[in-house]
Amino acid sequence: MDTTTNLRPFPAINYSNNKVALNDGAAQWTYTELRQRIDRFASGLLGKQTDLKEERIAFFMPASVDYATTLLGIWRAGGIAVPLNIAAAMPEIEYALSCAKVTRIVVGISSPAESLTPLYSLCRGLGITVVNVSELLSDKILVMPELNIGRRAMMLFTSGTTNKPKGVVTTHNNIRAQITTLLEAWNWQENDSIPLFLPLHHIHGIINVLCCALWIGARVTLFPRFDMGQILTGVEDRDYNVFMAVPTIYVKIIGELEKLPEPRRKRICAGFKDMRLNISGSAACPVKLYNQWKELTGQTLLERYGMTEIGMGISNPYLGERRAGSVGVPLPGVEVALFDDAGNIIEGDDSPGEIRVRGENVFLEYWDNVQATEDSFIDGWFCTGDVALRESGYYRIMGRSSVDIIKSGGYKLSALEIEGTLLTHDSVAECAVIGVEDETWGEAVTAFVVLKPEHSLEHAALKKWCETRMSPYKIPKHLRVLESLPRNAMGKVMKPELKKL
Ligand code: MCA
Ligand code: AMP
């Protein structure tokens, strides 16, 4: 195998490919134009250096040509790309920047204006330079460094069973493996066309949609957010042949279709039917949703399972049976096994165990956290914390080993992180956060609090208070005030008891 990388693995991004790569509704860029932009940007980033040597460069922008330029430009120049959550509250951004020891932040023309002022003031305080993509588009194209494929390429923040998110570091080789397995498994084609409306600080949007499409030479239509009206118009107009979303989005689309006049609903459903692939992932797709989608559009959803640390691991087949309520079989090049409580591999079907994963797709490390990295691997297997069983070879996800992880609308949230913030509220003496089953969100963040004497707290006031302290999707959807929290003999809150409430 070639052990150096420098955008060569993205074969479609070259100077003689005049196909459209990106389109944002107002303008479009061919692969040649994108390549020129990336090279100019990477040259601007390098300045007088010959290699960014894993400098952590963060960027704060929605899906846009600037986003693609920045991500690929950082990779080209040898930096580590740190895409930030554009919906995050400033304390969350501050944590990410400090944890990753970011030195520069890139913003784009379409970076959300209302959050740029607080971002600039935060960065001034932290001594981090903020630059606009346009300032880095150098006229002089420099020679790019030759990078070993084992070099660190990206850091994404993921919530877990600690109160602070961890930086998941992947190498160029991990990213290559995560992309190429999907190109093969899902039969990606140069003439594919896909809308990209997912947030771009997670694997789903970055790898599964953007990078797979750009690697193969397909066309991506960019949306700064999930814009129901525009996206459905594109489907109606047959603009796309591949669609990837989280279950919440399919639920929301079904809700919208039900409100539309029949002729338009029929045209949109026919648009979905004519696509070659509709994929659901990031959270469990309920069988009811799978059936509703099939009934409405004629499409059999392809469900797959992934994680920030591994990219995608398990998928229903492109050809062959796609089973409702199941995530399918291991992807090419990904080793998956189930382990029992004693740490033995479960060979047969029908016994639940923890999913563990091995392969080139698996991340390198948690940034600056040797202990957490060591703790998450056993004998070379990455321990996902998800529990599954196999039924005639197909994996069915049964749940998670921790009650402290919540999946809401595809986002993985840490109950402990939300509790940590709520505990800083003047009225809150104790609190516990859980995910409660919800038809739209999968799980809805629910906070149980015990108030300090003589204090009161309304849900609306709490939501307002949370706005500057956490991303909107972490804000509790429900609040219950209790006299005391149910605790066991060790004093630990019994979250299953709260679920019963
Ligand atoms: C928005 N809201 C949410 C969420 N999103 N509440 C809970 N959970 C959410 N996920 C709230 C807002 O705060 C707001 O509340 C109200 O819903 C409407 O907000 P709006 O922005 O209009 O909602 P939306 O645009 O319809 O967003 C829903 C969404 C979005 C499109 C489903 O959440 C989304 O893009 N989710 C995908 C996340 C994702 O890509 N995850 C992949 C990570 P209020 O009305 O109170 O103000 S997982 C991953 O990468 C792994 C590897 C994998 O397997 O894929
Ligand atoms: P994240 O850390 O944001 O990458 O989220 C990864 C987690 O999402 C996994 O560990 C699973 O718990 C969950 N997940 C992803 N895909 C599925 C799926 N198809 N069914 C059930 N859970 C899923």
Coordinates of C-alpha atoms and ligand atoms in Angstrom, one line a residue:
M1 CA 0.0 0.0 0.0
D2 CA 1.1 3.6 -0.7
T3 CA 2.0 4.9 2.7
T4 CA 1.8 8.6 1.8
T5 CA -1.2 10.7 1.2
N6 CA -1.9 14.1 -0.1
L7 CA -5.4 14.3 -1.6
R8 CA -4.2 11.6 -4.0
P9 CA -6.7 9.4 -2.3
F10 CA -9.5 11.7 -3.4
P11 CA -9.1 10.8 -7.1
A12 CA -12.1 12.9 -8.3
I13 CA -10.6 16.1 -6.9
N14 CA -8.3 17.0 -9.8
Y15 CA -7.5 19.7 -12.3
S16 CA -9.2 18.0 -15.2
N17 CA -12.6 17.0 -13.8
N18 CA -15.2 19.5 -15.0
K19 CA -18.1 17.7 -13.4
V20 CA -20.0 19.7 -10.7
A21 CA -18.8 18.8 -7.2
L22 CA -20.8 21.2 -5.1
N23 CA -23.9 23.3 -5.6
D24 CA -25.4 25.6 -2.9
G25 CA -28.5 26.6 -4.8
A26 CA -26.9 30.0 -5.9
A27 CA -23.6 28.8 -7.3
Q28 CA -21.8 25.7 -8.3
W29 CA -18.2 24.5 -8.3
T30 CA -16.7 21.9 -10.6
Y31 CA -14.1 19.5 -9.2
T32 CA -11.4 21.5 -11.1
E33 CA -12.5 24.7 -9.4
L34 CA -12.7 23.0 -6.0
R35 CA -9.2 21.6 -6.5
Q36 CA -7.8 25.1 -7.3
R37 CA -9.6 26.6 -4.3
I38 CA -8.2 23.8 -2.0
D39 CA -4.7 24.4 -3.3
R40 CA -4.9 28.1 -2.9
F41 CA -6.3 27.8 0.6
A42 CA -3.8 25.2 1.7
S43 CA -1.0 27.5 0.4
G44 CA -2.4 30.4 2.4
L45 CA -2.6 28.2 5.5
L46 CA 1.0 27.1 5.0
G47 CA 2.4 30.6 4.5
K48 CA 6.1 30.3 5.1
Q49 CA 5.9 26.7 6.4
T50 CA 6.3 23.5 4.4
D51 CA 4.0 21.4 6.6
L52 CA 1.5 22.3 9.2
K53 CA 2.8 19.4 11.3
E54 CA -0.5 18.5 12.9
E55 CA -1.4 22.1 13.9
R56 CA -5.0 22.0 15.1
I57 CA -7.1 24.3 12.9
A58 CA -10.7 24.7 13.9
F59 CA -13.4 25.9 11.5
F60 CA -16.8 27.3 12.2
M61 CA -19.2 27.2 9.2
P62 CA -22.2 25.4 7.8
A63 CA -22.2 23.2 4.7
S64 CA -20.7 25.4 2.0
V65 CA -17.9 25.5 -0.6
D66 CA -15.8 27.1 2.2
Y67 CA -16.4 24.2 4.4
A68 CA -15.2 21.7 1.8
T69 CA -12.2 23.9 0.9
T70 CA -11.2 24.2 4.6
L71 CA -11.5 20.6 5.5
L72 CA -9.6 19.3 2.5
G73 CA -7.1 22.2 2.6
I74 CA -6.2 21.5 6.1
W75 CA -5.6 17.8 5.2
R76 CA -3.6 18.8 2.2
A77 CA -1.3 21.1 4.2
G78 CA -0.7 18.5 7.0
G79 CA -2.9 20.0 9.8
I80 CA -5.5 18.4 12.0
A81 CA -9.1 19.5 11.0
V82 CA -11.3 20.4 14.0
P83 CA -14.8 21.2 12.7
L84 CA -16.8 23.0 15.3
N85 CA -20.5 22.7 16.1
I86 CA -22.1 25.9 14.7
A87 CA -25.0 25.6 17.1
A88 CA -22.8 25.2 20.2
A89 CA -23.0 27.7 23.1
M90 CA -19.7 29.6 23.6
P91 CA -18.7 27.7 26.8
E92 CA -18.8 24.5 24.7
I93 CA -16.7 26.1 21.9
E94 CA -14.3 27.3 24.5
Y95 CA -13.9 23.8 25.9
A96 CA -13.2 22.4 22.4
L97 CA -10.7 25.0 21.5
S98 CA -8.8 24.7 24.8
C99 CA -8.9 20.9 24.8
A100 CA -7.6 20.6 21.2
K101 CA -5.1 23.5 21.7
V102 CA -6.4 25.1 18.6
T103 CA -4.2 27.9 17.2
R104 CA -6.3 29.2 14.3
I105 CA -10.0 29.3 13.5
V106 CA -11.3 29.7 10.0
V107 CA -14.7 31.2 9.4
G108 CA -16.5 31.4 6.0
I109 CA -18.8 33.8 4.3
S110 CA -21.8 31.7 5.5
S111 CA -20.6 31.3 9.1
P112 CA -23.6 32.3 11.3
A113 CA -23.3 36.0 11.8
E114 CA -25.0 36.1 15.1
S115 CA -22.4 33.8 16.6
L116 CA -19.4 35.4 15.0
T117 CA -19.3 38.4 17.5
P118 CA -19.2 36.1 20.6
L119 CA -16.7 33.9 18.8
Y120 CA -14.3 36.8 18.0
S121 CA -14.4 38.0 21.6
L122 CA -13.9 34.5 22.9
C123 CA -10.9 34.0 20.6
R124 CA -9.4 37.3 21.5
G125 CA -9.4 36.2 25.2
L126 CA -7.9 32.9 24.3
G127 CA -5.2 34.4 22.0
I128 CA -6.5 32.4 18.9
T129 CA -6.5 34.0 15.5
V130 CA -9.7 34.1 13.5
V131 CA -9.3 34.2 9.7
N132 CA -11.8 34.2 6.9
V133 CA -11.4 31.6 4.1
S134 CA -11.1 34.5 1.6
E135 CA -8.0 35.9 3.4
L136 CA -6.3 32.5 3.0
L137 CA -6.8 32.0 -0.8
S138 CA -3.3 32.6 -1.9
D139 CA -2.4 33.4 -5.5
K140 CA 0.8 31.5 -5.2
I141 CA 0.3 27.7 -5.1
L142 CA 3.0 26.0 -2.9
V143 CA 4.4 22.5 -3.0
M144 CA 2.3 20.4 -0.5
P145 CA 4.0 18.2 2.1
E146 CA 4.0 14.4 1.5
L147 CA 2.2 12.9 4.5
N148 CA 2.4 9.5 6.0
I149 CA -1.0 7.9 6.1
G150 CA -0.7 7.3 9.8
R151 CA -0.6 11.1 10.4
R152 CA -3.5 12.6 12.4
A153 CA -6.1 14.3 10.2
M154 CA -9.2 15.1 12.2
M155 CA -10.6 15.6 15.6
L156 CA -14.3 15.4 16.4
F157 CA -15.8 15.9 19.8
T158 CA -18.1 13.1 21.1
S159 CA -20.1 12.9 24.3
G160 CA -19.7 9.9 26.5
T161 CA -20.0 8.7 30.1
T162 CA -17.9 11.5 31.4
N163 CA -19.0 15.1 31.9
K164 CA -16.9 16.5 29.2
P165 CA -16.8 15.5 25.5
K166 CA -13.6 13.7 24.2
G167 CA -11.7 14.6 21.1
V168 CA -11.8 11.6 18.8
V169 CA -8.6 11.6 16.6
T170 CA -8.6 9.8 13.2
T171 CA -5.7 9.5 10.9
H172 CA -5.6 9.9 7.1
N173 CA -5.6 6.1 6.9
N174 CA -8.7 5.8 9.2
I175 CA -10.6 8.3 7.1
R176 CA -9.6 6.5 3.9
A177 CA -10.8 3.2 5.3
Q178 CA -14.1 4.8 6.6
I179 CA -14.8 6.2 3.1
T180 CA -13.8 3.3 0.9
T181 CA -15.8 0.7 2.8
L182 CA -18.9 2.7 2.1
L183 CA -18.1 3.4 -1.5
E184 CA -18.0 -0.4 -2.0
A185 CA -20.9 -1.4 0.2
W186 CA -23.4 1.2 -1.0
N187 CA -22.3 1.1 -4.6
W188 CA -21.4 4.9 -4.8
Q189 CA -21.3 6.1 -8.4
E190 CA -19.8 9.1 -10.1
N191 CA -23.3 10.1 -11.3
D192 CA -24.8 10.1 -7.8
S193 CA -26.4 13.2 -6.5
I194 CA -27.0 13.8 -2.8
P195 CA -28.4 16.6 -0.6
L196 CA -26.3 17.5 2.4
F197 CA -28.3 19.0 5.3
L198 CA -26.7 17.3 8.3
P199 CA -24.5 19.1 10.8
L200 CA -20.9 19.0 9.7
H201 CA -19.2 18.3 13.0
H202 CA -20.1 14.6 12.9
I203 CA -19.1 11.6 10.9
H204 CA -22.6 11.2 9.3
G205 CA -22.4 14.5 7.4
I206 CA -18.6 14.6 7.0
I207 CA -17.7 11.1 6.0
N208 CA -20.9 9.3 4.8
V209 CA -22.1 12.2 2.7
L210 CA -19.5 14.8 1.9
C211 CA -16.3 12.8 1.7
C212 CA -17.8 9.7 0.0
A213 CA -19.4 11.9 -2.6
L214 CA -16.3 14.0 -3.3
W215 CA -14.0 10.9 -3.4
I216 CA -16.1 9.2 -6.1
G217 CA -16.8 12.4 -8.0
A218 CA -20.6 12.7 -7.3
R219 CA -22.6 15.9 -6.9
V220 CA -23.5 17.4 -3.5
T221 CA -26.2 20.0 -3.0
L222 CA -25.4 21.9 0.2
F223 CA -27.9 23.2 2.7
P224 CA -26.8 25.2 5.8
R225 CA -29.4 23.4 7.8
F226 CA -32.3 20.9 7.4
D227 CA -34.6 23.0 5.2
M228 CA -37.7 20.9 4.7
G229 CA -39.3 23.0 2.0
Q230 CA -36.2 23.3 -0.2
I231 CA -35.2 19.7 0.3
L232 CA -38.6 18.3 -0.6
T233 CA -38.7 20.6 -3.7
G234 CA -35.4 19.1 -4.8
V235 CA -36.8 15.6 -4.3
E236 CA -39.9 16.5 -6.3
D237 CA -37.6 17.8 -9.1
R238 CA -35.6 14.6 -9.1
D239 CA -32.4 16.4 -8.2
Y240 CA -31.1 13.5 -6.0
N241 CA -30.7 9.8 -6.3
V242 CA -29.3 9.1 -2.9
F243 CA -30.6 10.4 0.5
M244 CA -29.1 10.0 3.9
A245 CA -30.7 11.1 7.1
V246 CA -31.3 10.3 10.8
P247 CA -34.6 8.7 11.8
T248 CA -36.0 12.0 13.2
I249 CA -35.7 13.5 9.8
Y250 CA -37.7 10.7 8.2
V251 CA -40.3 11.2 11.0
K252 CA -40.4 14.9 10.3
I253 CA -40.7 14.4 6.5
I254 CA -43.6 11.9 7.0
G255 CA -45.3 14.5 9.2
E256 CA -44.8 17.2 6.5
L257 CA -46.0 14.9 3.7
E258 CA -49.2 14.2 5.6
K259 CA -50.0 17.9 5.6
L260 CA -49.4 18.4 1.8
P261 CA -52.1 18.3 -0.9
E262 CA -52.3 14.9 -2.5
P263 CA -50.8 15.8 -5.9
R264 CA -47.7 17.3 -4.4
R265 CA -47.4 14.6 -1.8
K266 CA -47.5 12.0 -4.6
R267 CA -44.8 13.8 -6.7
I268 CA -42.5 13.9 -3.7
C269 CA -43.1 10.3 -2.8
A270 CA -42.4 9.4 -6.4
G271 CA -39.1 11.4 -6.2
F272 CA -38.1 9.2 -3.2
K273 CA -39.2 6.1 -4.9
D274 CA -37.1 6.8 -8.0
M275 CA -33.9 7.2 -5.9
R276 CA -31.4 4.3 -5.8
L277 CA -30.9 4.5 -2.1
N278 CA -32.4 6.0 1.1
I279 CA -30.3 5.4 4.2
S280 CA -31.2 5.8 7.9
G281 CA -28.6 5.9 10.7
S282 CA -27.1 7.5 13.8
A283 CA -30.0 6.2 16.0
A284 CA -32.3 3.3 15.9
C285 CA -34.9 3.3 13.1
P286 CA -38.1 2.0 14.7
V287 CA -39.8 -0.8 12.7
K288 CA -42.9 1.4 12.5
L289 CA -40.9 4.1 10.7
Y290 CA -39.3 1.6 8.3
N291 CA -42.8 0.3 7.4
Q292 CA -44.3 3.8 7.1
W293 CA -41.6 4.9 4.7
K294 CA -41.9 1.8 2.6
E295 CA -45.7 2.2 2.4
L296 CA -45.5 5.9 1.6
T297 CA -42.6 6.0 -0.9
G298 CA -42.0 2.4 -1.9
Q299 CA -38.4 2.7 -0.7
T300 CA -36.9 0.1 1.6
L301 CA -34.7 2.1 4.1
L302 CA -31.2 0.8 4.4
E303 CA -30.3 1.0 8.1
R304 CA -26.7 1.1 9.2
Y305 CA -24.8 1.4 12.5
G306 CA -21.8 3.6 13.2
M307 CA -19.9 5.6 15.8
T308 CA -17.6 8.6 15.8
E309 CA -14.7 6.3 16.9
I310 CA -15.2 3.8 14.1
G311 CA -17.0 5.5 11.2
M312 CA -19.6 2.9 10.0
G313 CA -19.3 -0.6 11.2
I314 CA -22.4 -2.6 10.3
S315 CA -24.9 -2.1 7.4
N316 CA -27.8 -3.7 5.8
P317 CA -26.8 -4.8 2.3
Y318 CA -27.2 -2.7 -0.8
L319 CA -28.3 -5.8 -2.7
G320 CA -30.0 -8.5 -0.7
E321 CA -32.4 -8.4 2.3
R322 CA -32.7 -5.2 4.3
R323 CA -34.2 -6.3 7.5
A324 CA -36.5 -4.0 9.6
G325 CA -35.2 -3.3 13.1
S326 CA -31.7 -4.7 12.2
V327 CA -28.5 -2.9 11.3
G328 CA -27.3 -5.7 9.0
V329 CA -23.9 -7.3 8.7
P330 CA -20.3 -6.0 9.2
L331 CA -19.0 -3.8 6.4
P332 CA -16.1 -4.8 4.2
G333 CA -12.8 -4.6 6.0
V334 CA -14.5 -4.1 9.4
E335 CA -14.2 -6.8 12.0
V336 CA -17.1 -7.0 14.4
A337 CA -17.7 -9.4 17.3
L338 CA -20.0 -9.6 20.3
F339 CA -18.5 -10.2 23.7
D340 CA -20.1 -11.6 26.8
D341 CA -19.6 -10.2 30.4
A342 CA -16.7 -12.6 30.9
G343 CA -14.9 -11.1 27.9
N344 CA -15.4 -14.1 25.6
I345 CA -16.5 -13.9 22.0
I346 CA -20.1 -15.0 21.4
E347 CA -20.0 -17.4 18.5
G348 CA -23.6 -18.2 17.8
D349 CA -26.8 -16.3 17.2
D350 CA -29.4 -15.0 19.7
S351 CA -27.1 -14.1 22.7
P352 CA -26.7 -10.5 23.4
G353 CA -23.2 -9.0 24.0
E354 CA -21.2 -5.9 23.6
I355 CA -20.2 -4.9 20.1
R356 CA -16.5 -4.6 19.7
V357 CA -14.8 -3.5 16.5
R358 CA -11.3 -3.9 14.9
G359 CA -10.0 -2.6 11.6
E360 CA -8.3 0.3 9.8
N361 CA -11.5 2.3 10.2
V362 CA -11.0 2.5 14.0
F363 CA -9.8 5.8 15.4
L364 CA -6.2 6.4 16.7
E365 CA -6.9 7.9 20.2
Y366 CA -8.8 10.3 22.4
W367 CA -6.9 13.5 22.2
D368 CA -4.6 14.1 25.1
N369 CA -6.3 11.4 27.1
V370 CA -4.2 8.2 27.2
Q371 CA -6.2 6.7 30.0
A372 CA -9.6 7.0 28.2
T373 CA -7.9 5.6 25.0
E374 CA -6.5 2.6 26.9
D375 CA -9.8 2.0 28.7
S376 CA -11.7 1.8 25.5
F377 CA -9.7 -1.0 23.9
I378 CA -9.4 -4.6 25.0
D379 CA -6.9 -6.8 23.1
G380 CA -7.0 -4.5 20.1
W381 CA -10.8 -4.4 20.0
F382 CA -12.6 -1.1 20.4
C383 CA -15.4 -1.5 22.9
T384 CA -18.4 0.5 21.7
G385 CA -20.6 0.1 24.8
D386 CA -23.5 -0.8 22.5
V387 CA -25.2 -4.2 23.1
A388 CA -26.5 -6.3 20.2
L389 CA -27.4 -9.8 19.3
R390 CA -27.2 -11.6 16.0
E391 CA -30.1 -13.3 14.2
S392 CA -29.0 -15.4 11.3
G393 CA -25.9 -13.2 10.9
Y394 CA -27.8 -9.9 11.1
Y395 CA -27.1 -7.6 14.1
R396 CA -29.9 -6.1 16.1
I397 CA -29.0 -3.3 18.5
M398 CA -30.5 -4.0 21.9
G399 CA -29.4 -0.9 23.8
R400 CA -26.4 0.7 25.5
S401 CA -24.5 -0.4 28.5
S402 CA -24.8 3.1 30.0
V403 CA -27.9 5.0 31.0
D404 CA -25.8 8.2 30.9
I405 CA -25.8 8.3 27.1
I406 CA -28.9 9.8 25.3
K407 CA -29.6 9.8 21.6
S408 CA -31.8 12.7 20.6
G409 CA -32.5 13.4 16.9
G410 CA -29.2 11.6 16.0
Y411 CA -27.1 13.5 18.4
K412 CA -25.3 11.6 21.2
L413 CA -25.5 13.5 24.4
S414 CA -24.0 13.0 27.8
A415 CA -26.5 13.1 30.7
L416 CA -23.5 13.9 33.0
E417 CA -22.5 16.9 31.0
I418 CA -26.0 18.3 31.0
E419 CA -26.3 17.6 34.8
G420 CA -23.0 19.3 35.3
T421 CA -24.4 22.5 33.7
L422 CA -27.8 22.3 35.4
L423 CA -26.1 22.0 38.8
T424 CA -24.6 25.5 38.3
H425 CA -28.2 27.0 38.3
D426 CA -28.8 29.0 41.4
S427 CA -32.0 27.1 42.3
V428 CA -30.8 23.6 41.6
A429 CA -29.6 21.5 44.6
E430 CA -29.5 18.1 42.9
C431 CA -30.4 16.8 39.5
A432 CA -30.5 13.7 37.2
V433 CA -30.9 13.7 33.5
I434 CA -32.2 10.8 31.4
G435 CA -33.5 10.1 27.9
V436 CA -37.2 9.3 27.7
E437 CA -38.6 7.5 24.7
D438 CA -40.0 9.9 22.1
E439 CA -41.6 9.3 18.7
T440 CA -39.8 12.3 17.0
W441 CA -36.5 12.5 18.8
G442 CA -35.9 8.9 19.7
E443 CA -35.2 10.0 23.2
A444 CA -36.1 13.3 24.8
V445 CA -33.8 14.9 27.3
T446 CA -35.6 15.0 30.6
A447 CA -34.3 16.6 33.8
F448 CA -35.3 15.7 37.3
V449 CA -34.3 18.3 39.9
V450 CA -34.4 18.9 43.6
L451 CA -34.6 22.6 44.3
K452 CA -32.8 24.5 47.0
P453 CA -35.1 25.6 49.9
E454 CA -37.4 28.5 49.1
H455 CA -36.6 28.3 45.3
S456 CA -38.9 27.6 42.4
L457 CA -38.2 26.8 38.8
E458 CA -40.4 26.8 35.7
H459 CA -39.5 24.8 32.6
A460 CA -39.6 27.9 30.3
A461 CA -37.2 29.8 32.6
L462 CA -34.8 26.9 32.7
K463 CA -34.8 26.6 28.9
K464 CA -34.0 30.3 28.6
W465 CA -31.2 30.0 31.2
C466 CA -29.7 27.0 29.2
E467 CA -29.6 28.9 25.9
T468 CA -26.2 30.5 26.5
R469 CA -24.8 27.5 28.2
M470 CA -25.5 24.5 26.0
S471 CA -26.3 23.5 22.4
P472 CA -30.1 23.9 21.7
Y473 CA -30.6 20.1 21.3
K474 CA -29.2 19.4 24.8
I475 CA -31.8 21.7 26.5
P476 CA -34.2 19.5 28.5
K477 CA -37.5 19.0 26.7
H478 CA -39.1 18.1 30.1
L479 CA -38.5 19.2 33.7
R480 CA -39.8 17.4 36.8
V481 CA -39.3 18.8 40.2
L482 CA -38.9 16.2 42.9
E483 CA -38.6 16.3 46.7
S484 CA -35.6 13.9 46.5
L485 CA -33.9 11.7 43.9
P486 CA -34.2 7.9 44.2
R487 CA -30.8 6.7 45.4
N488 CA -29.4 3.3 46.2
A489 CA -27.5 2.3 49.3
M490 CA -24.3 3.7 47.8
G491 CA -26.0 7.1 47.3
K492 CA -26.1 6.6 43.5
V493 CA -29.1 7.9 41.6
M494 CA -31.2 5.0 40.3
K495 CA -32.0 6.3 36.8
P496 CA -34.1 3.3 35.9
E497 CA -36.5 4.3 38.7
L498 CA -36.7 7.8 37.2
K499 CA -37.6 6.3 33.8
K500 CA -40.6 4.6 35.4
L501 CA -41.8 8.1 36.6
Ligands
MCA1 C1 -33.2 20.4 17.0 N1 -33.9 20.4 18.2 C2 -33.6 19.3 18.9 C3 -32.7 18.5 18.0 N2 -32.5 19.3 16.9 N3 -34.0 18.8 20.1 C4 -33.5 17.6 20.4 N4 -32.7 16.9 19.7 C5 -32.3 17.3 18.4 N5 -31.5 16.5 17.7 C6 -34.8 21.4 18.8 C7 -34.3 22.8 18.7 O1 -33.5 23.2 19.7 C8 -35.6 23.6 18.6 O2 -36.1 23.7 19.9 C9 -36.5 22.7 17.8 O3 -36.0 21.4 18.0 C10 -36.5 23.0 16.4 O4 -35.2 23.2 15.9 P1 -34.8 23.1 14.4 O5 -33.4 23.5 14.3 O6 -35.8 23.8 13.6 O7 -34.9 21.6 14.2 P2 -34.6 20.8 12.9 O8 -33.9 21.7 11.9 O9 -35.8 20.1 12.4 O10 -33.5 19.8 13.4 C11 -33.8 18.5 13.7 C12 -32.7 17.7 13.0 C13 -31.3 18.0 13.6 C14 -32.6 18.0 11.5 C15 -33.1 16.2 13.1 O11 -31.4 17.6 15.0 C16 -30.2 17.2 13.0 O12 -29.7 17.6 11.9 N6 -29.9 16.0 13.5 C17 -28.8 15.1 13.0 C18 -27.7 15.0 13.9 C19 -26.6 14.2 13.3 O13 -26.2 14.3 12.1 N7 -26.1 13.2 14.0 C20 -25.1 12.4 13.6 C21 -24.2 12.2 14.7 P3 -37.0 24.9 20.5 O14 -38.2 24.9 19.6 O15 -37.3 24.6 21.9 O16 -36.1 26.1 20.3 S1 -23.9 10.5 15.0 C22 -22.7 10.0 13.9 O17 -22.1 10.8 13.2 C23 -22.5 8.5 14.0 C24 -21.1 8.1 13.6 C25 -23.5 7.8 13.1 O18 -23.8 6.6 13.3 O19 -24.0 8.5 12.2
AMP2 P1 -21.8 9.1 18.0 O1 -21.0 8.9 19.1 O2 -22.5 10.4 17.9 O3 -21.0 8.7 16.9 O4 -23.0 8.1 18.1 C1 -22.8 6.7 18.0 C2 -23.9 5.9 18.6 O5 -25.1 6.1 17.9 C3 -23.6 4.4 18.6 O6 -22.7 4.1 19.7 C4 -25.0 3.9 18.8 O7 -25.4 3.9 20.2 C5 -25.9 4.9 18.1 N1 -26.3 4.4 16.7 C6 -25.7 4.7 15.5 N2 -26.4 4.1 14.5 C7 -27.4 3.4 15.1 C8 -28.4 2.5 14.7 N3 -28.7 2.3 13.4 N4 -29.3 2.0 15.6 C9 -29.1 2.2 16.9 N5 -28.1 3.0 17.4 C10 -27.3 3.6 16.5

